[in-house]
Coordinates of C-alpha atoms in Angstrom, one line a residue:
M1 CA 10.3 5.3 -21.1
K2 CA 12.4 7.2 -23.5
K3 CA 15.6 8.7 -21.8
V4 CA 17.6 11.8 -23.5
F5 CA 21.4 12.8 -22.3
L6 CA 22.4 16.1 -22.6
P7 CA 25.6 17.5 -22.1
F8 CA 25.6 19.7 -18.7
C9 CA 28.5 22.5 -18.0
L10 CA 27.0 25.7 -16.7
S11 CA 24.6 26.8 -14.3
L12 CA 22.5 29.8 -12.8
I13 CA 21.6 32.0 -9.7
I14 CA 18.1 32.6 -9.5
G15 CA 17.7 36.2 -9.4
H16 CA 20.7 37.2 -11.3
V17 CA 20.2 39.0 -14.4
L18 CA 22.1 38.1 -17.5
A19 CA 23.5 40.2 -20.1
Q20 CA 20.1 41.1 -21.4
S21 CA 21.3 43.5 -24.2
A22 CA 21.7 40.4 -26.9
L23 CA 20.1 37.5 -25.3
T24 CA 15.9 37.4 -26.0
S25 CA 13.4 35.0 -25.3
S26 CA 13.6 34.0 -29.0
D27 CA 17.3 33.0 -28.8
V28 CA 16.3 30.3 -25.7
S29 CA 13.2 29.2 -27.6
I30 CA 15.2 28.0 -30.3
E31 CA 17.6 26.4 -28.4
I32 CA 14.7 24.6 -26.7
R33 CA 13.5 23.7 -30.2
N34 CA 17.0 22.5 -31.7
L35 CA 17.6 20.2 -28.3
L36 CA 14.3 18.7 -28.9
E37 CA 14.7 18.0 -32.6
A38 CA 17.8 16.6 -32.4
H39 CA 16.6 13.4 -30.3
I40 CA 14.0 13.2 -33.0
I41 CA 16.1 13.3 -36.5
N42 CA 19.0 11.4 -34.7
G43 CA 17.2 9.0 -32.8
S44 CA 20.1 8.6 -30.1
N45 CA 20.8 9.5 -27.1
H46 CA 23.7 12.6 -26.6
N47 CA 26.4 12.0 -24.6
G48 CA 26.3 13.6 -20.9
K49 CA 25.8 13.8 -17.4
L50 CA 22.2 14.6 -17.2
N51 CA 18.7 12.5 -18.5
L52 CA 15.6 13.6 -19.1
V53 CA 13.1 10.8 -18.8
Q54 CA 9.6 12.5 -20.0
Y55 CA 10.5 13.3 -23.4
D56 CA 7.5 12.4 -25.3
L57 CA 5.5 14.8 -22.6
L58 CA 8.4 17.8 -22.9
L59 CA 7.8 17.4 -26.8
K60 CA 4.4 18.1 -26.4
F61 CA 4.2 20.7 -23.6
Y62 CA 7.2 22.9 -25.4
T63 CA 5.5 22.1 -28.9
N64 CA 1.9 23.8 -27.5
R65 CA 3.7 26.5 -26.3
D66 CA 5.8 27.0 -29.8
F67 CA 9.0 26.0 -27.7
Q68 CA 8.9 29.5 -25.3
E69 CA 10.6 28.9 -22.4
A70 CA 8.7 27.8 -19.2
W71 CA 11.1 28.6 -16.2
T72 CA 12.9 32.1 -17.2
Q73 CA 11.8 35.5 -18.2
K74 CA 14.3 37.8 -19.7
G75 CA 17.5 35.5 -18.4
R76 CA 15.7 35.3 -14.9
L77 CA 14.8 32.2 -13.3
S78 CA 11.2 32.4 -12.0
E79 CA 9.7 31.9 -8.8
N80 CA 8.1 28.9 -10.1
A81 CA 11.5 27.3 -10.1
Q82 CA 12.5 28.1 -6.4
K83 CA 8.8 26.2 -5.7
L84 CA 9.4 23.5 -7.6
L85 CA 13.3 22.9 -6.1
G86 CA 11.0 23.2 -2.8
Q87 CA 8.8 20.4 -3.5
I88 CA 11.6 18.2 -5.1
E89 CA 13.2 18.3 -1.7
E90 CA 10.0 17.3 0.4
A91 CA 9.7 14.2 -2.1
R92 CA 11.7 12.1 0.4
F93 CA 8.3 12.7 2.6
D94 CA 6.3 10.7 -0.2
G95 CA 9.1 8.1 0.2
L96 CA 10.6 9.0 -3.1
T97 CA 14.3 9.9 -4.2
P98 CA 14.8 13.5 -4.5
E99 CA 17.9 12.9 -6.6
E100 CA 15.9 11.2 -9.3
Y101 CA 14.0 14.5 -10.1
H102 CA 17.0 16.1 -10.8
L103 CA 17.9 17.9 -7.2
S104 CA 21.6 18.2 -7.7
E105 CA 21.8 19.6 -11.3
I106 CA 18.9 22.1 -10.3
K107 CA 20.8 23.2 -7.0
D108 CA 24.1 23.4 -9.2
F109 CA 22.3 25.7 -11.6
I110 CA 21.1 27.9 -8.9
N111 CA 24.1 27.9 -6.7
E112 CA 26.8 28.7 -9.1
F113 CA 27.4 30.8 -12.0
S114 CA 29.3 30.8 -15.2
L115 CA 28.9 32.6 -18.3
K116 CA 31.1 32.4 -20.9
N117 CA 29.5 34.3 -24.4
E118 CA 25.9 35.2 -24.8
N119 CA 25.4 32.2 -27.5
E120 CA 26.1 29.9 -24.8
S121 CA 23.8 31.7 -22.4
S122 CA 20.8 31.0 -24.1
L123 CA 21.9 27.3 -25.2
H124 CA 22.4 27.0 -21.2
L125 CA 19.2 28.6 -20.3
A126 CA 17.2 26.1 -22.5
Y127 CA 19.3 23.3 -20.5
I128 CA 17.7 24.5 -17.7
D129 CA 14.5 24.8 -18.7
L130 CA 14.2 21.2 -20.2
I131 CA 15.5 20.2 -16.6
L132 CA 12.9 21.7 -14.4
S133 CA 9.9 20.9 -16.5
D134 CA 11.6 17.0 -16.7
A135 CA 11.3 17.2 -13.0
Y136 CA 8.0 18.3 -12.7
L137 CA 6.7 15.8 -15.2
K138 CA 8.6 13.0 -13.7
L139 CA 7.4 13.8 -10.1
A140 CA 3.8 14.5 -11.2
T141 CA 3.5 11.3 -13.2
D142 CA 5.0 9.5 -9.9
L143 CA 3.1 11.1 -7.1
Y144 CA 0.0 10.4 -9.3
R145 CA 0.5 6.9 -10.8
G146 CA 3.4 5.6 -8.2
K147 CA 7.2 5.2 -9.2
V148 CA 6.8 1.5 -9.5
S149 CA 5.1 -0.5 -12.1
Q150 CA 2.8 -2.8 -10.4
E151 CA 3.0 -5.0 -13.8
A152 CA 6.9 -4.8 -14.1
L153 CA 7.4 -5.8 -10.3
K154 CA 5.1 -8.6 -11.0
T155 CA 3.7 -8.5 -7.4
D156 CA 0.3 -10.1 -6.5
W157 CA -1.3 -6.5 -6.6
E158 CA -4.3 -6.7 -8.7
I159 CA -6.4 -3.6 -7.6
Q160 CA -7.5 -1.7 -11.0
P161 CA -5.3 1.3 -11.6
K162 CA -7.0 4.8 -11.6
R163 CA -9.4 5.3 -14.5
M164 CA -8.7 9.0 -15.1
K165 CA -5.8 10.0 -17.2
L166 CA -4.2 13.2 -16.8
K167 CA -2.7 15.1 -19.4
F168 CA 0.5 16.5 -17.3
E169 CA 1.5 18.6 -20.0
E170 CA -1.6 20.5 -19.8
E171 CA -1.1 20.3 -16.1
L172 CA 2.5 22.1 -15.9
E173 CA 1.1 24.9 -18.0
S174 CA -1.6 25.6 -15.8
A175 CA 0.3 25.5 -12.7
L176 CA 2.9 27.8 -14.4
K177 CA 0.4 30.3 -15.3
S178 CA -1.4 30.2 -12.1
G179 CA 1.8 30.6 -10.1
K180 CA 0.1 27.7 -7.5
L181 CA 3.0 25.1 -8.5
T182 CA 3.1 23.9 -4.7
E183 CA -1.1 23.1 -4.5
N184 CA -0.7 21.9 -8.0
L185 CA 1.9 19.0 -7.0
K186 CA -0.3 18.3 -3.9
G187 CA -3.2 17.8 -6.2
F188 CA -1.6 14.5 -7.3
W189 CA -1.4 13.0 -4.2
P190 CA -3.8 10.1 -3.3
V191 CA -7.2 11.4 -2.1
F192 CA -7.3 9.1 0.8
K193 CA -7.0 10.8 4.1
V194 CA -4.4 8.8 5.5
Y195 CA -1.7 9.9 2.6
P196 CA -0.4 13.1 4.2
R197 CA -0.9 11.9 7.9
M198 CA 1.3 8.8 6.5
R199 CA 3.8 11.8 5.0
E200 CA 4.4 13.7 8.4
S201 CA 5.3 10.4 9.9
L202 CA 7.7 9.8 7.5
R203 CA 9.1 13.4 7.9
A204 CA 9.4 12.5 11.9
Y205 CA 11.4 9.1 11.1
H206 CA 13.5 11.1 9.2
K207 CA 14.5 13.7 12.2
M208 CA 14.6 10.7 14.2
E209 CA 17.4 9.3 12.0
Q210 CA 19.1 12.3 12.1
N211 CA 19.3 12.4 16.0
D212 CA 19.6 9.1 16.5
A213 CA 22.1 7.7 19.2
I214 CA 20.7 4.3 20.0
D215 CA 22.8 1.4 19.3
W216 CA 20.8 -0.6 16.8
N217 CA 22.5 -3.8 17.9
K218 CA 19.9 -6.4 18.0
I219 CA 18.5 -7.5 21.0
S220 CA 18.2 -11.0 21.7
G221 CA 15.4 -12.7 22.2
N222 CA 16.0 -15.6 24.1
K223 CA 14.7 -14.3 27.4
V224 CA 10.9 -13.9 27.6
L225 CA 10.4 -10.6 29.7
K226 CA 7.0 -10.5 32.0
V227 CA 6.8 -7.2 34.6
G228 CA 8.5 -8.0 38.0
E229 CA 11.5 -10.1 36.2
Y230 CA 15.0 -9.0 35.9
G231 CA 17.3 -9.2 32.7
K232 CA 20.1 -7.5 31.0
V233 CA 18.2 -6.8 28.0
V234 CA 15.7 -4.8 30.0
A235 CA 17.8 -1.2 29.6
D236 CA 18.0 -1.6 26.1
V237 CA 14.2 -2.5 25.9
R238 CA 13.6 0.8 28.1
K239 CA 16.0 2.8 25.7
R240 CA 13.7 1.8 22.4
L241 CA 10.8 2.6 24.1
W242 CA 12.0 5.9 25.1
F243 CA 13.3 6.5 21.9
W244 CA 10.0 5.7 19.9
K245 CA 8.3 7.9 22.7
D246 CA 6.1 4.9 23.6
L247 CA 7.5 5.5 27.1
K248 CA 8.2 8.9 29.0
E249 CA 11.6 8.8 30.3
Y250 CA 12.3 8.5 34.0
T251 CA 15.0 7.2 36.1
P252 CA 14.5 3.5 37.0
E253 CA 15.1 2.4 40.4
E254 CA 16.6 -0.7 39.3
V255 CA 17.9 -0.5 35.7
E256 CA 17.9 -4.5 34.8
L257 CA 14.2 -4.7 36.5
Y258 CA 11.1 -4.7 34.3
D259 CA 8.9 -2.4 36.4
S260 CA 4.6 -1.6 36.2
A261 CA 6.1 1.8 34.7
M262 CA 8.0 0.4 31.8
M263 CA 5.1 -2.1 31.3
E264 CA 2.8 0.9 30.3
G265 CA 5.3 1.3 27.2
V266 CA 5.4 -2.0 26.3
L267 CA 1.7 -1.9 26.2
H268 CA 1.6 0.9 24.2
F269 CA 4.3 -0.5 21.6
Q270 CA 2.6 -3.5 21.5
K271 CA -0.5 -2.2 20.4
R272 CA 0.8 -0.4 17.9
N273 CA 2.7 -2.8 16.1
G274 CA -0.7 -5.1 16.2
L275 CA 0.7 -7.6 18.8
T276 CA -1.2 -8.8 21.8
A277 CA -1.0 -6.3 24.2
D278 CA -0.1 -8.4 27.0
G279 CA 3.0 -6.8 28.4
V280 CA 4.9 -9.8 27.5
V281 CA 8.1 -9.1 25.7
G282 CA 8.8 -12.6 23.6
K283 CA 9.8 -12.9 20.2
D284 CA 7.6 -11.0 18.0
T285 CA 7.9 -7.9 20.4
Y286 CA 11.8 -8.1 20.3
D287 CA 11.8 -8.2 16.4
A288 CA 9.3 -5.1 16.2
L289 CA 12.2 -3.5 18.8
N290 CA 14.7 -4.3 16.5
E291 CA 13.3 -2.3 13.6
T292 CA 15.6 0.7 13.0
P293 CA 14.0 4.3 11.8
A294 CA 16.0 3.4 8.3
A295 CA 14.0 0.5 8.0
L296 CA 10.8 2.1 9.1
I297 CA 11.1 5.0 6.8
K298 CA 11.7 2.4 4.0
K299 CA 8.6 0.3 5.3
V300 CA 6.6 3.8 5.0
A301 CA 8.0 4.9 1.7
V302 CA 6.6 1.0 0.5
N303 CA 3.3 1.7 1.9
L304 CA 3.2 5.5 0.5
E305 CA 3.4 3.5 -3.3
R306 CA 1.0 1.6 -2.4
M307 CA -1.5 4.4 -1.8
R308 CA -0.6 5.9 -4.9
W309 CA -1.1 2.7 -6.7
L310 CA -5.2 2.7 -5.2
P311 CA -8.1 3.9 -7.4
D312 CA -10.3 6.6 -6.2
T313 CA -13.1 5.3 -7.9
V314 CA -14.2 3.5 -4.6
M315 CA -14.4 6.8 -2.6
D316 CA -18.3 7.7 -4.1
N317 CA -20.1 5.5 -1.9
R318 CA -19.7 3.3 0.8
F319 CA -17.2 0.6 0.4
V320 CA -15.3 -2.5 2.5
V321 CA -11.6 -2.4 2.9
V322 CA -10.1 -5.6 4.4
N323 CA -6.3 -4.9 5.0
I324 CA -4.8 -8.5 5.1
A325 CA -1.6 -7.2 7.1
N326 CA -3.8 -6.1 9.8
F327 CA -6.4 -8.7 9.8
Q328 CA -9.3 -6.1 10.2
L329 CA -12.2 -5.6 7.7
D330 CA -13.9 -2.1 7.6
L331 CA -17.0 -0.7 6.2
V332 CA -16.3 2.9 5.4
Q333 CA -18.5 5.7 4.0
Q334 CA -18.0 9.6 3.4
N335 CA -14.4 9.5 1.6
G336 CA -13.5 6.8 4.1
L337 CA -13.7 9.0 7.3
D338 CA -16.8 7.2 8.5
T339 CA -16.3 3.6 9.7
I340 CA -19.8 2.4 10.1
F341 CA -18.4 -1.5 10.8
S342 CA -15.6 -3.0 11.8
S343 CA -14.2 -6.3 12.6
P344 CA -11.3 -8.8 12.9
V345 CA -10.9 -11.2 10.1
I346 CA -9.1 -14.2 9.6
V347 CA -6.7 -14.3 6.2
G348 CA -4.8 -16.8 3.9
R349 CA -1.8 -18.5 5.3
Q350 CA 1.5 -17.9 4.0
Y351 CA 1.3 -20.8 1.4
H352 CA -2.2 -19.6 0.8
T353 CA -1.8 -16.2 0.8
T354 CA -5.1 -13.9 0.6
P355 CA -4.6 -12.3 -2.9
I356 CA -4.5 -8.0 -3.2
F357 CA -7.7 -7.2 -5.8
N358 CA -11.0 -5.2 -6.1
G359 CA -14.4 -5.9 -7.1
E360 CA -17.7 -5.4 -6.3
M361 CA -19.9 -7.1 -3.5
S362 CA -23.1 -8.6 -5.5
Y363 CA -25.1 -11.0 -2.9
I364 CA -25.1 -12.3 0.3
V365 CA -25.6 -16.0 1.1
L366 CA -27.4 -16.8 4.0
S367 CA -27.1 -20.5 5.8
P368 CA -24.6 -21.3 2.8
T369 CA -23.7 -24.6 1.7
W370 CA -20.0 -25.5 0.8
T371 CA -19.1 -27.1 -2.2
V372 CA -15.2 -27.9 -1.3
P373 CA -12.4 -26.7 -4.1
S374 CA -10.9 -29.4 -5.9
S375 CA -7.8 -28.2 -4.8
I376 CA -8.6 -29.0 -1.2
I377 CA -10.1 -32.5 -2.2
R378 CA -6.9 -33.4 -3.8
N379 CA -4.5 -32.1 -1.0
E380 CA -6.2 -32.5 2.0
M381 CA -9.5 -34.6 2.0
I382 CA -9.0 -37.8 0.4
P383 CA -5.7 -38.6 2.2
K384 CA -7.8 -37.9 5.8
I385 CA -10.7 -40.1 3.9
K386 CA -8.2 -42.6 3.2
K387 CA -7.2 -42.9 7.4
D388 CA -10.4 -42.1 8.7
P389 CA -13.5 -43.7 7.1
N390 CA -16.0 -41.8 9.4
Y391 CA -14.4 -38.7 8.4
L392 CA -17.0 -37.4 5.9
N393 CA -20.1 -38.1 8.1
R394 CA -18.6 -36.8 11.2
N395 CA -17.9 -32.9 9.0
H396 CA -21.5 -33.3 7.1
L397 CA -20.0 -34.1 3.8
K398 CA -21.3 -35.7 1.0
I399 CA -20.1 -36.9 -2.3
L400 CA -21.9 -36.3 -5.5
T401 CA -21.7 -36.7 -9.1
Y402 CA -21.1 -33.4 -11.6
S403 CA -25.4 -34.4 -11.9
G404 CA -26.2 -34.1 -8.7
Q405 CA -26.5 -38.0 -7.7
E406 CA -25.1 -38.6 -4.3
V407 CA -22.4 -41.5 -3.9
N408 CA -22.3 -44.0 -1.1
P409 CA -18.6 -43.4 0.3
S410 CA -18.2 -47.3 1.1
A411 CA -19.1 -47.7 -2.7
I412 CA -15.7 -46.0 -3.4
D413 CA -12.4 -48.2 -3.6
W414 CA -10.3 -45.8 -1.4
S415 CA -7.2 -47.8 -1.5
K416 CA -7.4 -47.4 -5.6
T417 CA -8.4 -43.7 -5.5
S418 CA -6.0 -41.1 -6.6
S419 CA -6.2 -37.5 -5.8
K420 CA -5.6 -36.6 -9.5
S421 CA -8.2 -38.8 -10.9
F422 CA -10.9 -38.5 -8.2
P423 CA -14.4 -37.9 -10.4
Y424 CA -16.8 -36.5 -7.5
M425 CA -17.3 -33.1 -5.7
I426 CA -17.6 -32.9 -2.3
R427 CA -19.9 -30.7 -0.6
Q428 CA -20.7 -29.7 2.9
S429 CA -24.5 -29.2 4.2
P430 CA -25.5 -25.8 5.8
G431 CA -25.3 -25.7 9.6
P432 CA -23.0 -24.4 12.3
H433 CA -20.9 -27.0 11.2
N434 CA -20.2 -25.6 8.1
S435 CA -16.6 -24.2 7.0
L436 CA -18.3 -21.1 5.5
G437 CA -20.3 -20.7 9.1
L438 CA -23.8 -18.9 8.4
A439 CA -23.2 -16.6 5.7
K440 CA -21.0 -15.7 3.1
F441 CA -20.5 -12.5 1.3
I442 CA -19.8 -12.2 -2.4
F443 CA -17.9 -10.3 -4.5
P444 CA -17.6 -12.4 -7.7
N445 CA -13.8 -13.1 -8.8
K446 CA -11.2 -15.3 -10.8
H447 CA -9.7 -16.1 -7.5
N448 CA -13.0 -17.3 -5.9
V449 CA -12.1 -15.1 -2.8
Y450 CA -14.9 -14.0 -0.6
I451 CA -16.0 -12.9 3.1
H452 CA -17.5 -15.7 5.1
D453 CA -18.6 -16.8 8.5
T454 CA -16.3 -19.7 10.7
P455 CA -17.1 -22.0 13.1
S456 CA -13.8 -21.7 14.4
K457 CA -14.0 -18.6 16.7
S458 CA -11.0 -19.3 18.9
L459 CA -9.1 -18.2 16.0
F460 CA -9.9 -14.7 16.5
S461 CA -7.8 -14.2 19.7
K462 CA -4.9 -14.5 18.1
D463 CA -2.7 -11.6 16.9
I464 CA -1.1 -13.2 13.9
R465 CA -4.6 -14.4 11.9
A466 CA -3.3 -16.0 9.1
F467 CA -5.2 -19.3 9.2
S468 CA -7.4 -19.7 6.2
H469 CA -6.9 -20.9 2.2
G470 CA -6.9 -17.2 0.8
C471 CA -10.5 -16.4 1.9
I472 CA -11.5 -13.6 4.8
R473 CA -13.2 -14.9 7.6
V474 CA -15.2 -12.0 9.4
Q475 CA -16.1 -12.3 13.2
N476 CA -19.7 -11.2 13.2
P477 CA -21.3 -11.6 9.9
E478 CA -24.9 -11.3 11.4
R479 CA -24.0 -7.6 11.8
L480 CA -22.1 -7.1 8.8
A481 CA -25.2 -8.5 6.9
E482 CA -27.6 -6.3 9.0
V483 CA -25.6 -2.9 7.8
I484 CA -25.1 -3.8 4.2
L485 CA -28.7 -4.7 4.0
E486 CA -30.0 -1.9 6.2
D487 CA -31.6 0.2 3.1
N488 CA -33.8 -3.2 2.1
K489 CA -36.7 -3.2 4.5
D490 CA -37.4 -6.9 3.8
W491 CA -34.1 -8.1 5.6
G492 CA -34.2 -7.1 8.9
H493 CA -32.5 -8.5 12.3
K494 CA -35.3 -11.2 13.0
E495 CA -35.3 -11.9 9.3
I496 CA -31.3 -12.5 9.1
E497 CA -31.0 -14.3 12.1
A498 CA -33.6 -16.9 11.2
A499 CA -32.4 -17.3 7.7
M500 CA -28.9 -18.0 9.0
H501 CA -30.2 -20.9 11.2
S502 CA -32.7 -22.1 8.6
G503 CA -30.5 -24.9 7.1
R504 CA -31.6 -23.8 3.9
E505 CA -29.5 -21.5 1.8
T506 CA -30.9 -18.1 1.1
T507 CA -29.3 -15.7 -1.7
V508 CA -29.9 -12.1 -1.1
M509 CA -29.3 -9.7 -3.9
L510 CA -27.9 -6.3 -3.2
K511 CA -29.9 -3.5 -4.3
E512 CA -26.4 -1.4 -5.1
K513 CA -23.3 -3.0 -5.3
I514 CA -20.9 -2.4 -2.8
P515 CA -17.0 -1.6 -4.0
V516 CA -14.7 -4.4 -1.9
V517 CA -10.8 -3.5 -1.9
L518 CA -8.5 -5.8 -0.5
L519 CA -5.2 -4.3 0.3
Y520 CA -2.1 -5.0 2.2
L521 CA -0.8 -2.0 4.4
T522 CA 2.3 -2.8 7.0
F523 CA 1.8 0.9 7.9
W524 CA -0.8 3.6 8.2
T525 CA -1.1 6.4 10.7
D526 CA -4.8 7.5 12.5
E527 CA -6.4 10.5 12.7
S528 CA -4.6 11.1 15.8
G529 CA -1.4 11.0 13.8
N530 CA -0.6 7.8 16.0
P531 CA 1.9 5.0 13.7
H532 CA 0.9 1.8 13.4
I533 CA 3.1 -1.2 12.1
R534 CA 2.1 -4.5 11.4
K535 CA 4.3 -7.7 10.4
D536 CA 5.0 -8.1 6.9
I537 CA 3.3 -11.6 7.0
Y538 CA 3.8 -12.5 2.9
E539 CA 6.9 -11.1 2.8
R540 CA 5.4 -8.6 0.1
D541 CA 7.4 -5.4 1.0
R542 CA 10.7 -6.1 0.1
R543 CA 10.7 -6.4 -3.6
I544 CA 8.7 -2.8 -3.7
S545 CA 11.6 -1.5 -1.5
E546 CA 14.2 -2.6 -3.8
A547 CA 12.5 -1.1 -6.6
L548 CA 11.9 2.7 -4.8
F549 CA 15.5 2.7 -3.7
D550 CA 17.9 0.0 -5.2

């Protein structure tokens, strides 16, 4: 993105009428054109304090309007300028930095006034016009596309961007003519209903930070606290529960006693943070309690940015969304307002992270076989087979050539077998023992990641469910299959149940493909306005936060 540096020395007061006898719209128009042309001809930046970052869009915008000023009329700043200033200040609740949209420069123009001569007046009116237009264009593009480039940041985010290509210079012209600049800028927000709710949470956190009187020194998590026990940290825990409004303030009979009233606050806090709601204050609860308002402001900002990255194309029909950080799958419809299926899921370990991308579910496999990925064969299975000759048989695994011939494991000299040059494939037969369980849901992708059942049901009781090799394990695959196939008369409950337990693979093609989005949100706000915070299990928040604020 090109930057133009312009000199800056004078400012204006909104509503102050300048000496209009000599100053005309034509004078300002000429200065706007001169400033824009200077950049084209010279090909170099001007010295000065102010930088314009949307030069190409500015050139299109002013060329389309014959370089006429957009924000002033007869030396007076328009109401649109005041509206824009308000929206720039509000940008902090989008997780953006108002100063990056010329906030100080615009305020200086509004709050200070200096006029030396009529020639200088037209030049400085041209400056402020460019400043205001640049501020709008940058804010609009950041709200619509996101401020941070996913590609430049090189995150694991591979969700396809928005397909609609807006002409922001035309959007600006329309907003100025209608006078509905505030509504226009809000129109660039993501279509997801959660976005404005998250903005209100961020607004509340900013207010909390301003009124913060808490000592945020780290609470030591050495002592696990249970209701009825005493501890020196109890008072600090109670104060933080009060601060976050998880607990109503009251006068405890004993300050260091973890009483039953306080337990209600702990349970509420744990639920909001995606922790096991058992009332036991352990390491994860202490870690969550140690998050400051400033830290949460950045966390919300990171997730608002992720919302701006999301495409709106999935909103047309039903779609599946998996929030990796929340270990949950939802099948939703009606613009995300109606959840018709929800289930806890298991996602990838930290060294087998589940990628962030979107695709289209096209078929379901009932009673699937499992062809073991070569990486798992090399890194995990061969060492186990060498240690335990019965490993293959016990796990219903067969060795096959790539032409489909079964190989007797005893015919292989395992002592000489190298994980780097194993010439066979390994396949697991269908059944309740199968690592994919009784069903898998396929949305073809380069990562070979899909949703599937699992025989390891006990893992769903954990609050941090990161145990897989990257695929998503769903707790109730039978019900998910029923909901997905509800428009297919051939596949009711009985048919699905029978096929899942048949011991023979059955592929069911979907009549309509269903969009699937695997995303990573460590914060969101529900329909009731309650904030939900999740642990950054893959440590993906930091790089986005640095790009937004550093």
